[in-house]
Short mmCIF file of C-alpha atoms (C1' of nucleotides) in Angstrom, two decimals:
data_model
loop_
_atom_site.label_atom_id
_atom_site.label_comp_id
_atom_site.label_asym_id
_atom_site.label_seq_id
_atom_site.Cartn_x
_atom_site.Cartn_y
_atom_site.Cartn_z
CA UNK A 30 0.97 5.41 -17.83
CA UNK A 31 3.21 7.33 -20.30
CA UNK A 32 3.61 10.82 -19.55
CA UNK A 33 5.07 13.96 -21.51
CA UNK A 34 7.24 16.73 -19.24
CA UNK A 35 7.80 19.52 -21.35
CA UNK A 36 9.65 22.16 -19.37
CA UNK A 37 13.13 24.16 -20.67
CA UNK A 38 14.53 24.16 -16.94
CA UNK A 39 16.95 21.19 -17.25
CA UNK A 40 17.19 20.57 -13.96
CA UNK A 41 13.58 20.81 -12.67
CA UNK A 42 12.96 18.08 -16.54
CA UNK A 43 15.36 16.02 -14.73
CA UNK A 44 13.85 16.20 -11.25
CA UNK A 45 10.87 15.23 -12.14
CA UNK A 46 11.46 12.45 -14.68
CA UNK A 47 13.39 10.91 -12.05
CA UNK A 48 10.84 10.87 -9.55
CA UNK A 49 8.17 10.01 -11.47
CA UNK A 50 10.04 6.85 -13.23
CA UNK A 51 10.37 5.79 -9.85
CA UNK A 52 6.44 6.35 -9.40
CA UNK A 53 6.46 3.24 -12.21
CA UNK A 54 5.41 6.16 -15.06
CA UNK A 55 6.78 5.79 -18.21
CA UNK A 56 8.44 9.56 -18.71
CA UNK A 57 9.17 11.13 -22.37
CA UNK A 58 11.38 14.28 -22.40
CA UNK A 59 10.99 17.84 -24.16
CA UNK A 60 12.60 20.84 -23.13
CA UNK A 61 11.63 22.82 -25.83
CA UNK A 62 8.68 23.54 -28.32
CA UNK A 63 9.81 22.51 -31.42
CA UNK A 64 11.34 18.76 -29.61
CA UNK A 65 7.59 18.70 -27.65
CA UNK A 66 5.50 19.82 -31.00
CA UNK A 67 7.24 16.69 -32.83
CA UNK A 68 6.85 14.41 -29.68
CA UNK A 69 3.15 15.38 -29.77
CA UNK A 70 2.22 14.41 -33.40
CA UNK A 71 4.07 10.94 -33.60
CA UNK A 72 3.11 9.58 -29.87
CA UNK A 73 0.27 9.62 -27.32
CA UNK A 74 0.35 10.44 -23.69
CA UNK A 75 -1.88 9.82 -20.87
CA UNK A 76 -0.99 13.13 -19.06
CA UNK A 77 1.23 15.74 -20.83
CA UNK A 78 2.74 18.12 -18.03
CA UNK A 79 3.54 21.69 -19.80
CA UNK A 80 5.68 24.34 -19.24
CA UNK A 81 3.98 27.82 -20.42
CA UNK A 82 7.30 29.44 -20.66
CA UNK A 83 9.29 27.77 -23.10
CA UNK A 84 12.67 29.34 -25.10
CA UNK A 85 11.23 28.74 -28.83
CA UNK A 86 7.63 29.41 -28.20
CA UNK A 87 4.43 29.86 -25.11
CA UNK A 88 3.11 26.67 -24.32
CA UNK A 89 -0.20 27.95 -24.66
CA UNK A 90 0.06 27.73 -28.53
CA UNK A 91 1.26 24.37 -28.01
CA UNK A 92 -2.08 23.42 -25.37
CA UNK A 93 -4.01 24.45 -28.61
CA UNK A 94 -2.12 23.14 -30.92
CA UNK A 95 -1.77 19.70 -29.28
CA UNK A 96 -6.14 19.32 -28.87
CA UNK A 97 -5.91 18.12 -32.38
CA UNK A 98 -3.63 15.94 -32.29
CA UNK A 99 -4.33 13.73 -29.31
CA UNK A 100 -7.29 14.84 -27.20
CA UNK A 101 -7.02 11.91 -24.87
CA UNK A 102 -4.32 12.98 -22.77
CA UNK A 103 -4.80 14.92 -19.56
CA UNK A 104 -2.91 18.27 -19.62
CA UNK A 105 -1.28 19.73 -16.45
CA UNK A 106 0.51 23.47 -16.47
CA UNK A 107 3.45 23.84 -14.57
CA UNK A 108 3.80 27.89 -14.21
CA UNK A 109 6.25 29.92 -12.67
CA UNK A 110 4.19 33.29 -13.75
CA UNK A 111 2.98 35.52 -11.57
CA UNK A 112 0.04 36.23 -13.29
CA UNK A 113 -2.80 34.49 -12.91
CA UNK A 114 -3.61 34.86 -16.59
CA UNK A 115 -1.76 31.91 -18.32
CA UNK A 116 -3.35 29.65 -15.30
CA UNK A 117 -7.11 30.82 -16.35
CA UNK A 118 -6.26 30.64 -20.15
CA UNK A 119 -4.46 27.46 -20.00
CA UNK A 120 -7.75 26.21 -18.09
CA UNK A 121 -9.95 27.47 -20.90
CA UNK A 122 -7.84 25.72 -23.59
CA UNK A 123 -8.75 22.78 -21.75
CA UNK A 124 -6.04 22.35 -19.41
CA UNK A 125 -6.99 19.90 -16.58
CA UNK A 126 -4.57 21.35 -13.54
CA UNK A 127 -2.25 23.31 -13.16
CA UNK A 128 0.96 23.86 -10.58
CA UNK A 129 2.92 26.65 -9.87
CA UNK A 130 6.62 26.52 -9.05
CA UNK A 131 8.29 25.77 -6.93
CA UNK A 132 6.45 23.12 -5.82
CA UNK A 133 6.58 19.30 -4.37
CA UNK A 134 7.07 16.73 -6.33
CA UNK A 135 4.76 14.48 -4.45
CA UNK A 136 1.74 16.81 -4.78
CA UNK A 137 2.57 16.73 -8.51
CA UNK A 138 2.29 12.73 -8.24
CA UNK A 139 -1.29 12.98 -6.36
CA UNK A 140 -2.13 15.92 -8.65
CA UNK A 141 -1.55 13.48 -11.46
CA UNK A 142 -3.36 10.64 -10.04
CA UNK A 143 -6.51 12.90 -9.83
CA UNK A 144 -6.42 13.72 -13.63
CA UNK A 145 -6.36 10.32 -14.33
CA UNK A 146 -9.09 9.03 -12.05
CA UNK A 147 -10.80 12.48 -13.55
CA UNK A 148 -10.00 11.14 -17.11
CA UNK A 149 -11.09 7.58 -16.30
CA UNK A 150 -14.32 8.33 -14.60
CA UNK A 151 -16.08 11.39 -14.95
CA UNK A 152 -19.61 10.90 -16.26
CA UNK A 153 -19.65 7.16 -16.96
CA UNK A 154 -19.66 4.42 -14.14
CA UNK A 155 -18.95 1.91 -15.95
CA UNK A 156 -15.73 0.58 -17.99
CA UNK A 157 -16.50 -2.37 -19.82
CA UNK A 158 -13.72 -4.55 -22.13
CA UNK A 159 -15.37 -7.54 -23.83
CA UNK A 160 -17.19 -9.42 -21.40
CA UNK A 161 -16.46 -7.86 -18.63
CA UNK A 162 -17.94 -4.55 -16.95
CA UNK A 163 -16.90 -2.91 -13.74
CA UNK A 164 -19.40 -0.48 -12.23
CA UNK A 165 -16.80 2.10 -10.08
CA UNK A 166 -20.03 3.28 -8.15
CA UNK A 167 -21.61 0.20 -6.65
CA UNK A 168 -17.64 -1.24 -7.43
CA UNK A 169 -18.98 -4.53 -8.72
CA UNK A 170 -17.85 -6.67 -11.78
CA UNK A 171 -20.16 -8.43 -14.19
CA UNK A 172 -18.66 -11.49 -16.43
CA UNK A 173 -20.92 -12.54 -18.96
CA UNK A 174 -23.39 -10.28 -17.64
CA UNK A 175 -23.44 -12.58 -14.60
CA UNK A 176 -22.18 -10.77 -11.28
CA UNK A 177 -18.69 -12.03 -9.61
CA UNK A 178 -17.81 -11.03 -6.31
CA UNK A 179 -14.59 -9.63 -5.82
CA UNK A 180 -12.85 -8.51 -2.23
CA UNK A 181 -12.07 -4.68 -1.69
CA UNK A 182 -7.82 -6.29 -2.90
CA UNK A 183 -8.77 -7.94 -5.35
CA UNK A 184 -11.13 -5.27 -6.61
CA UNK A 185 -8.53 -2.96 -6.85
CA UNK A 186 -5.94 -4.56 -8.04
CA UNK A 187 -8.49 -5.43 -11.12
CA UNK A 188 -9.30 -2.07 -11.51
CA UNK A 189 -6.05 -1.19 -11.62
CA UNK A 190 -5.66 -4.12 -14.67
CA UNK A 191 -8.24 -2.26 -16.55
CA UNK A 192 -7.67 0.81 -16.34
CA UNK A 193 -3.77 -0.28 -17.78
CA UNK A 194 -4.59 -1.79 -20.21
CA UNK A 195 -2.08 -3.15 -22.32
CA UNK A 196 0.68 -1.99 -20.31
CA UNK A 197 3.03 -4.33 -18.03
CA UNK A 198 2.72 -3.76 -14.91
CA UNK A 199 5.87 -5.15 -12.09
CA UNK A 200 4.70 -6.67 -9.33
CA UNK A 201 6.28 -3.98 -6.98
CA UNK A 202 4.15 -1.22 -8.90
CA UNK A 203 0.80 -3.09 -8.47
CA UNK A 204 1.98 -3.84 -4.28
CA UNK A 205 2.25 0.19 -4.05
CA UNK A 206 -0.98 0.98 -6.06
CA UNK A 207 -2.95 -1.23 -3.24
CA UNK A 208 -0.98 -0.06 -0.80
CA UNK A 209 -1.17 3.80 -1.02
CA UNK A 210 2.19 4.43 -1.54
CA UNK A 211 3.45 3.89 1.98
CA UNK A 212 4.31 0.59 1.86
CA UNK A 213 7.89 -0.14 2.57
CA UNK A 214 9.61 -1.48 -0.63
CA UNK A 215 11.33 -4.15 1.38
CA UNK A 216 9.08 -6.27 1.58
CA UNK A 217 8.24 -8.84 -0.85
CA UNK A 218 4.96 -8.93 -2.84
CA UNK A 219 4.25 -12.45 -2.86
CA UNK A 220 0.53 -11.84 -1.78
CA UNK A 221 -0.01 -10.54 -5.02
CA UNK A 222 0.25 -13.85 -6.26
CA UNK A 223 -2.16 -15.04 -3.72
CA UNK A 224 -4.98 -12.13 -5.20
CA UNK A 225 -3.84 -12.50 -8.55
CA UNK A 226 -4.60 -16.43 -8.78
CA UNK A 227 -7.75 -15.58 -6.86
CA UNK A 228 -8.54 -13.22 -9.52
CA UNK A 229 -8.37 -15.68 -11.92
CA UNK A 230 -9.86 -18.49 -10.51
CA UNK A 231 -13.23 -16.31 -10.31
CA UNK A 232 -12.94 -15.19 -13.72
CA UNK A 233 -12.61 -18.66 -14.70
CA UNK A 234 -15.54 -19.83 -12.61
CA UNK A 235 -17.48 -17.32 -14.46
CA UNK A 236 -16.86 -18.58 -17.78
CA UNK A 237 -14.66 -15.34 -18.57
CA UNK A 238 -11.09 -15.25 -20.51
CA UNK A 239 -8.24 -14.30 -18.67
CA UNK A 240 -6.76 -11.20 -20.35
CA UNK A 241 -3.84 -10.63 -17.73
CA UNK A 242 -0.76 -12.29 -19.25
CA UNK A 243 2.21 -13.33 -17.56
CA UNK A 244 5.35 -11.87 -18.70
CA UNK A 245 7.79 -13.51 -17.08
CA UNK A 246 10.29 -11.91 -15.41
CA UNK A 247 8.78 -8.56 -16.19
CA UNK A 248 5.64 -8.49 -14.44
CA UNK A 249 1.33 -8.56 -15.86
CA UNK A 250 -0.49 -7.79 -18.73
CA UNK A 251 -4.16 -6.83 -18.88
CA UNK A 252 -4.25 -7.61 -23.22
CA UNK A 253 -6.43 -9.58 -25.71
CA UNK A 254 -3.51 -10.57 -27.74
CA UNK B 24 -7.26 19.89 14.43
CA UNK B 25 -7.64 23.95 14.39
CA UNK B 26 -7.24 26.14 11.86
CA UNK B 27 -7.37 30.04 11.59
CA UNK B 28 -8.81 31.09 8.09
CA UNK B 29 -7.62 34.68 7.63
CA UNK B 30 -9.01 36.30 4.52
CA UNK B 31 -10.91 39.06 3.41
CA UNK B 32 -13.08 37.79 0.37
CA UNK B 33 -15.81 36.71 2.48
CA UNK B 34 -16.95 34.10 -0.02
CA UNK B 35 -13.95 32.67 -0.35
CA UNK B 36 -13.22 32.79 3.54
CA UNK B 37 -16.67 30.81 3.90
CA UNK B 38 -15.98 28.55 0.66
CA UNK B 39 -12.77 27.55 2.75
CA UNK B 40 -13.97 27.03 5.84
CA UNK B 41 -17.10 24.93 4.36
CA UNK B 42 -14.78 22.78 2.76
CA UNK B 43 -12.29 22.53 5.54
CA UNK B 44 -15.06 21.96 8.46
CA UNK B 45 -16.09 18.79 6.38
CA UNK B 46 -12.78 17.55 5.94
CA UNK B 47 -12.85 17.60 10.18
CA UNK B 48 -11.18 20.18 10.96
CA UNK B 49 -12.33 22.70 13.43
CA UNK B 50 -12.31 26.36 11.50
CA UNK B 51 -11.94 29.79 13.00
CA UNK B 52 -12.54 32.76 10.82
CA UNK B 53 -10.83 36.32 10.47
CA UNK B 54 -11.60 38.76 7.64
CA UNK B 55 -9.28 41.82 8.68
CA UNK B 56 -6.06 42.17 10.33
CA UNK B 57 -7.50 43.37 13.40
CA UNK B 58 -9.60 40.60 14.40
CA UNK B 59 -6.58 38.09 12.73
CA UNK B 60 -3.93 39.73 16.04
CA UNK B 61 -6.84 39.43 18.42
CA UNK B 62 -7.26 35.37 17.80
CA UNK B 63 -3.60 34.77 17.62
CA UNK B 64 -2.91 36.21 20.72
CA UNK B 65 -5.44 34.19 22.67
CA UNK B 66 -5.68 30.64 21.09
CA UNK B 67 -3.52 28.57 19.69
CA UNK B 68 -4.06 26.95 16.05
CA UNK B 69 -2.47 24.14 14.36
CA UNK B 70 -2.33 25.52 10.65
CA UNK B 71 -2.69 29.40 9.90
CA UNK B 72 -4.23 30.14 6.15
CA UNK B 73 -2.93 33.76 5.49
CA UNK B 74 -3.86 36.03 3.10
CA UNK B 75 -1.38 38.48 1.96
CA UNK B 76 -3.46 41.14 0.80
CA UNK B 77 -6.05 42.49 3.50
CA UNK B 78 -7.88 45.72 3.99
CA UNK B 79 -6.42 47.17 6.97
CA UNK B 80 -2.71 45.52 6.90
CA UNK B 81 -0.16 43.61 5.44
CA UNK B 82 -0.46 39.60 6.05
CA UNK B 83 3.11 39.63 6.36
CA UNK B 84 3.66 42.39 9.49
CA UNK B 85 0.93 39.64 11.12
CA UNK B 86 3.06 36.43 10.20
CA UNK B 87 6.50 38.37 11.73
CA UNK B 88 4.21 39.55 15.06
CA UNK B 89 2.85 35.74 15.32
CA UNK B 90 5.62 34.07 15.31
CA UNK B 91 6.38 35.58 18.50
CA UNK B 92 2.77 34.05 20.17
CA UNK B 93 2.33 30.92 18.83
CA UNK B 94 5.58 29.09 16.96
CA UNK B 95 3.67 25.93 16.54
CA UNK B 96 1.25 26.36 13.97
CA UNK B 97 2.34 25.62 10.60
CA UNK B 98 1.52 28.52 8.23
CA UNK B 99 0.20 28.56 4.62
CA UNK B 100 0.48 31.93 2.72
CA UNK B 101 -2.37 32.44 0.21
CA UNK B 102 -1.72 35.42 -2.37
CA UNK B 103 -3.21 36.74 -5.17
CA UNK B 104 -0.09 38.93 -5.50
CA UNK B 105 1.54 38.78 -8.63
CA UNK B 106 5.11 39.37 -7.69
CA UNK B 107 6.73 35.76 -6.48
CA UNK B 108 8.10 38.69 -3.60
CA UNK B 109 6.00 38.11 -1.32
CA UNK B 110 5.74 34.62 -1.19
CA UNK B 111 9.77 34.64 -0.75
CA UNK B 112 9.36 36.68 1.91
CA UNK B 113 6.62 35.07 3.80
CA UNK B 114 8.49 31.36 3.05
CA UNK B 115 11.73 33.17 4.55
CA UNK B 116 9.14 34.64 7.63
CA UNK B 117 8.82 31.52 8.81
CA UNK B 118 5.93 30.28 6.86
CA UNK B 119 5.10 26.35 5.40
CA UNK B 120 4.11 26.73 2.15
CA UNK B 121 1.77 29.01 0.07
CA UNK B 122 -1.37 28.79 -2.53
CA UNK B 123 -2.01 30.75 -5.07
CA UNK B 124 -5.18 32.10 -5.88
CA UNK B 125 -7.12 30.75 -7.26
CA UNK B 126 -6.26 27.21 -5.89
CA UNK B 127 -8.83 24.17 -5.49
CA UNK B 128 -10.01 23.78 -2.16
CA UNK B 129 -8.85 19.95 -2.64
CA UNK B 130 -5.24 20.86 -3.12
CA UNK B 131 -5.54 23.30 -0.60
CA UNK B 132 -6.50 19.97 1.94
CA UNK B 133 -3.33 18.14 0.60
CA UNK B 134 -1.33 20.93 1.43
CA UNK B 135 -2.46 21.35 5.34
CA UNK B 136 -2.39 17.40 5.53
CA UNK B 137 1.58 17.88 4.19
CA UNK B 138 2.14 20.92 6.48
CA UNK B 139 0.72 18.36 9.70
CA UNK B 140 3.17 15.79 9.12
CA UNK B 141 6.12 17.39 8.44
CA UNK B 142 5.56 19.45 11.76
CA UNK B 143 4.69 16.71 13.37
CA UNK B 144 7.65 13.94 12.18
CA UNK B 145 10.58 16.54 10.19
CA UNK B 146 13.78 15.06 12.19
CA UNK B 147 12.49 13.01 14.84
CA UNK B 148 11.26 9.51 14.02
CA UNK B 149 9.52 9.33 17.82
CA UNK B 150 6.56 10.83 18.99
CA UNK B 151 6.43 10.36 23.83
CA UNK B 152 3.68 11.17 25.80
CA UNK B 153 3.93 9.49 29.24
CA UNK B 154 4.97 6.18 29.25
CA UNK B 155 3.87 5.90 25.86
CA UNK B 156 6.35 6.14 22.99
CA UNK B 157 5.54 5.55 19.08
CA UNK B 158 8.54 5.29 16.43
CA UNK B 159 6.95 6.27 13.47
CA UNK B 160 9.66 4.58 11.43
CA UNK B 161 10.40 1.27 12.68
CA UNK B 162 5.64 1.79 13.05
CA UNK B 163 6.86 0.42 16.76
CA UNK B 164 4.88 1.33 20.05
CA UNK B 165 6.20 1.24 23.24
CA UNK B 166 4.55 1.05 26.70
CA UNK B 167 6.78 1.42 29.98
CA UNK B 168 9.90 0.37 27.70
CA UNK B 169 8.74 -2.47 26.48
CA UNK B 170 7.65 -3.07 22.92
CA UNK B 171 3.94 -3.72 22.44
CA UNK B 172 2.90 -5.86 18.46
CA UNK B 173 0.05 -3.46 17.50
CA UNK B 174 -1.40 -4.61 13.80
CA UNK B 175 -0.93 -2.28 11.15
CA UNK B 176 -4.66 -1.25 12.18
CA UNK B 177 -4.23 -0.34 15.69
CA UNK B 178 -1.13 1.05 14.90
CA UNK B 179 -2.72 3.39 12.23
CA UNK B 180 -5.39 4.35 14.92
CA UNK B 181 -3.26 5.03 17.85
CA UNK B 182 -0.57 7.06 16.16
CA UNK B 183 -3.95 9.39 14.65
CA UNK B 184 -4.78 9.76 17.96
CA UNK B 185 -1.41 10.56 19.55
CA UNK B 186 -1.03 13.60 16.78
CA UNK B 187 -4.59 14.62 17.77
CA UNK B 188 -4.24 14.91 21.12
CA UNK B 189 -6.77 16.39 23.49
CA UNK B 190 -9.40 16.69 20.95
CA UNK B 191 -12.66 14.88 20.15
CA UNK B 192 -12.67 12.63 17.27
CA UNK B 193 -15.65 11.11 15.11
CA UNK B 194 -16.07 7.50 14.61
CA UNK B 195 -16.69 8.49 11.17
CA UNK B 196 -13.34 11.02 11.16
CA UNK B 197 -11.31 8.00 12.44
CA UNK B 198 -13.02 5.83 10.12
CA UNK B 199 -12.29 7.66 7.29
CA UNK B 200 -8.58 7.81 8.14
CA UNK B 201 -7.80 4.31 8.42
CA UNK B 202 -9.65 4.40 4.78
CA UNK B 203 -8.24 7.01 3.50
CA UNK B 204 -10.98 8.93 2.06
CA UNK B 205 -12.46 6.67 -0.02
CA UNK B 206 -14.98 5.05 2.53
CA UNK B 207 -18.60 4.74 1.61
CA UNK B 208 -20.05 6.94 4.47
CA UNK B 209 -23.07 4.72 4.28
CA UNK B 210 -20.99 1.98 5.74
CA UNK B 211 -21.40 1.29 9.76
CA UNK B 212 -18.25 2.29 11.34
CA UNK B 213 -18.37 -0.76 14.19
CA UNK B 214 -15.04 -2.20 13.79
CA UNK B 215 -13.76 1.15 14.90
CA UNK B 216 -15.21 -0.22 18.24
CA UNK B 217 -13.20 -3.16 17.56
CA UNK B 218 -10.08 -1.75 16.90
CA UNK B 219 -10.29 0.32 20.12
CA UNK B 220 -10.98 -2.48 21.97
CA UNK B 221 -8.05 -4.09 21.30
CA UNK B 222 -5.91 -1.38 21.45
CA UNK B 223 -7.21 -0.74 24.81
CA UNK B 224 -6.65 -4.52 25.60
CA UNK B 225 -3.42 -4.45 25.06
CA UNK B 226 -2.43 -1.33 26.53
CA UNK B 227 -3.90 -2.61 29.75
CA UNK B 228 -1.92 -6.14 29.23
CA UNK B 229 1.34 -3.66 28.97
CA UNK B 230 0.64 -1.79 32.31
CA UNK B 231 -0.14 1.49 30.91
CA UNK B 232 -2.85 3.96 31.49
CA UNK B 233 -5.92 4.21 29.27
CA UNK B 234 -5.62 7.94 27.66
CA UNK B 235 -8.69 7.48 24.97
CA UNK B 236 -11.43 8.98 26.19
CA UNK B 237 -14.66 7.92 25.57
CA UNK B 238 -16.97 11.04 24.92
CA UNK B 239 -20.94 9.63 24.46
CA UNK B 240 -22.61 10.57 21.86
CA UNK B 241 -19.66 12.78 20.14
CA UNK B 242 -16.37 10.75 20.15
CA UNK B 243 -13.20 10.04 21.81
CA UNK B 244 -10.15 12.06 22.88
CA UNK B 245 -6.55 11.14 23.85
CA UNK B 246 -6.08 13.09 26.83
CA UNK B 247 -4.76 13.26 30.25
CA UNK B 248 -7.57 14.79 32.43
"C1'" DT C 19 -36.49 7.40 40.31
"C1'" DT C 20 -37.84 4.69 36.66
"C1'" DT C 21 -38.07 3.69 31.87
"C1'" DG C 22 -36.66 3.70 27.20
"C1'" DT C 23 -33.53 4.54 23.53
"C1'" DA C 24 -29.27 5.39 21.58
"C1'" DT C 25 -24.55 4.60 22.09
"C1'" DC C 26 -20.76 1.92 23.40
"C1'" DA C 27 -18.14 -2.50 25.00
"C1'" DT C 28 -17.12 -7.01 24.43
"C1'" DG C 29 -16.31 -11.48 22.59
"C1'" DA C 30 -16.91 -14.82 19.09
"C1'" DA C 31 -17.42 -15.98 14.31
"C1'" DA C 32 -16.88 -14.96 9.45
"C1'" DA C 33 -14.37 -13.01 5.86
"C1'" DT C 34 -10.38 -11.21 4.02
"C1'" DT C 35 -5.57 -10.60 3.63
"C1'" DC C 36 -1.02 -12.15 4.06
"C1'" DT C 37 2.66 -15.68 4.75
"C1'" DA C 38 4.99 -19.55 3.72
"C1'" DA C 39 5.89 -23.94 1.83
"C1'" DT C 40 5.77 -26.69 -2.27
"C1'" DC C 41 5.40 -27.47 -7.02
"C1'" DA C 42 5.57 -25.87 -12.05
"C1'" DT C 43 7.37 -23.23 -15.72
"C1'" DT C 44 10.48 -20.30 -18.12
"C1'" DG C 45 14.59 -19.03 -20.32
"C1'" DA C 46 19.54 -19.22 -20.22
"C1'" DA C 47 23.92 -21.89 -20.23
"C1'" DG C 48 26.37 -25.73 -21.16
"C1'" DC D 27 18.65 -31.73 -25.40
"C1'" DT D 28 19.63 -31.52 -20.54
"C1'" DT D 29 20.36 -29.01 -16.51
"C1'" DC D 30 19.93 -25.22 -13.53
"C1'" DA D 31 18.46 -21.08 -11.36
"C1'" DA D 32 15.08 -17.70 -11.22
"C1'" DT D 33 10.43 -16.63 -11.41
"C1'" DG D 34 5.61 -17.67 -11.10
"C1'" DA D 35 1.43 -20.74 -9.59
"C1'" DT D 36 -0.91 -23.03 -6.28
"C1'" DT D 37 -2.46 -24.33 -1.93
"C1'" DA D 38 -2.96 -24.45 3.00
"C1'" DG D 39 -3.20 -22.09 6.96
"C1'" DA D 40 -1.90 -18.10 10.06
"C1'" DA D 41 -2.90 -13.47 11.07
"C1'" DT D 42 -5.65 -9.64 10.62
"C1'" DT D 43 -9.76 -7.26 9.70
"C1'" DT D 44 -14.63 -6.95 9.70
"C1'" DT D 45 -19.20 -8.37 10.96
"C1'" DC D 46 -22.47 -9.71 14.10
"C1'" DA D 47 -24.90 -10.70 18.29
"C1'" DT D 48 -25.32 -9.68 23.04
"C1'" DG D 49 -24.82 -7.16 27.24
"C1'" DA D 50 -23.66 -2.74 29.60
"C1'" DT D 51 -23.94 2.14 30.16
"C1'" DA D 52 -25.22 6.91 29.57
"C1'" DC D 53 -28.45 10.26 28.80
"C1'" DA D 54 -33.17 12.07 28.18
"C1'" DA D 55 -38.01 12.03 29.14
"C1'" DA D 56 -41.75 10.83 31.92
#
DNA sequence: TTTGTATCATGAAAATTCTAATCATTGAAG
DNA sequence: CTTCAATGATTAGAATTTTCATGATACAAA
């Protein structure tokens, strides 16, 4: 997931760049509007986090601004005002959360997680990618319109494929997403091998292509090409 | 666990406690400042919502006066104030964090579930009661001194009950922590039985006394008497 | 007190998850 | 083009988790 901090506080940009890099997020920096408006119009973000106070201009604009340019991305405010105001407005422009400072950067993390679950899954059930379909209510998978069974791992962890698509994924980032985080990065992740084969030994059962790619020494890639 | 809901927007003292009574917590309600002194004086609560603003008194007079009853709880400051003032002052009265109105009730869960375990783990890594000790970061339990292998089930189970001590808990609450939230509720719960059965087993095996409770019909309790 | 039903306890079996050993492949270095 | 080390694939089986069937117990109603 790439994500956009735009916030003029160095040290806070920093702070949270840091710790979400190590949350396996791909982090783009802007610490003021002009450097965030030309961001904005060349890339695209899955969650954009925006500070309403910047030097050169009120992030507000920007939130407008921006809805034109890339309306996929999820868009969370991170406000030290007091007034309640920019919160509600930033909401109406379409804003999808907001935080207010100071505030912890794991509740940011699970903030963002929400959007993107939000994002992924509001109103439709189903994701679908060639062949295959996952149904996120009754959590099954069709191939070929044929039902395969998956476990509650390896479920997840194919979910988690999909809904990355075309991004590489390390092994240690797809060990935390099953494991909720509190799994001690010690360990090794061998077992997902051991789901990962399984994976695609059903898939292949079913008559289905196997779109993750192995990158070698890099990690997976859910990917047509 | 208990929590004291004090607030004077009756809808949005109900919205809380609604939300917070389903999450499994057990709510108490105070609209004014008056009624707020009379329930901290006689119970003790776990996490204290306080509102700032309230019709006949200052939140923050109540959070200096409480500290002196009840140090324990953990308290979360919700303000509609505009000035960051008060929230300074009620962080520097002793207080665990604060929302800001308005807030989702959501974050407002993650934020008592943070509150809970840093008051229960900040510092010390062990948690004693008896003969009973749990090192929550080695995830080690011992029994009389000596080291008993709980899976990362049991484990998960008996340390929830250990910070829940002497109060009644759900199949379904304990269910859905070992899930973590995202159970189907339509599900059977059995293997809870399971689980407790083995724990039990083994704390037998070990020479220790059996604290869980069984309550018919409503639960079970860690508890002494 | 007896009876019936719902809840809980227990143990065994099935399913899933994880570990560990072995083999295969990749990409780099000589 | 070899060789080598690191990484990934595969498989078997150990450990854990979950399901299921059966028996015991508690509570309520007759």
């Amino acid at each position: 997931m790439k994500i956009l901090i735009i916030e003029d506080e160095i040290e806070l940009l920093i702070g949270i760049s840091n710790y979400l890099t190590k949350e396996n997020y791909i982090c783009e920096l802007a610490d003021s509007f002009q450097k965030a408006e030309t961001k904005l119009s060349i890339y695209e973000y899955d969650i954009i986090l925006l500070d309403i106070t910047l030097p050169d201009g009120n992030g507000l604009e920007l939130l407008k601004l921006f809805k034109k340019f890339n309306s996929k991305a999820g868009v969370i405010i991170i406000s030290a005002k007091n007034s309640t105001d920019d919160k509600i407005k930033g909401l109406d422009l379409g804003a999808d959360d907001y935080m207010t400072k100071p505030f912890q950067l794991s509740e940011l993390n699970s903030r963002i997680k929400a959007v993107i679950r939000r994002r992924h899954f509001d109103g439709n059930n189903t994701l679908e990618f060639n062949e295959m379909v996952i149904n996120t209510e009754s959590k099954s998978i069709y191939i070929k319109g044929e039902e395969v069974v998956f476990t509650r791992k390896e479920y997840d962890l194919f979910l988690y494929f999909f809904i990355n698509k075309n991004r590489v994924l390390t092994k240690e980032a797809l060990a935390e997403h099953l494991w909720d985080d509190n799994i001690d990065l010690a360990d090794n992740f061998d077992f997902i091998y051991t789901h990962l084969n399984n994976i695609r030994r059903k898939i292949k059962i079913a008559g289905g292509t196997d779109y993750i790619k192995t990158i070698y020494g890099m990690g997976y890639k859910f990917t047509e090409q």
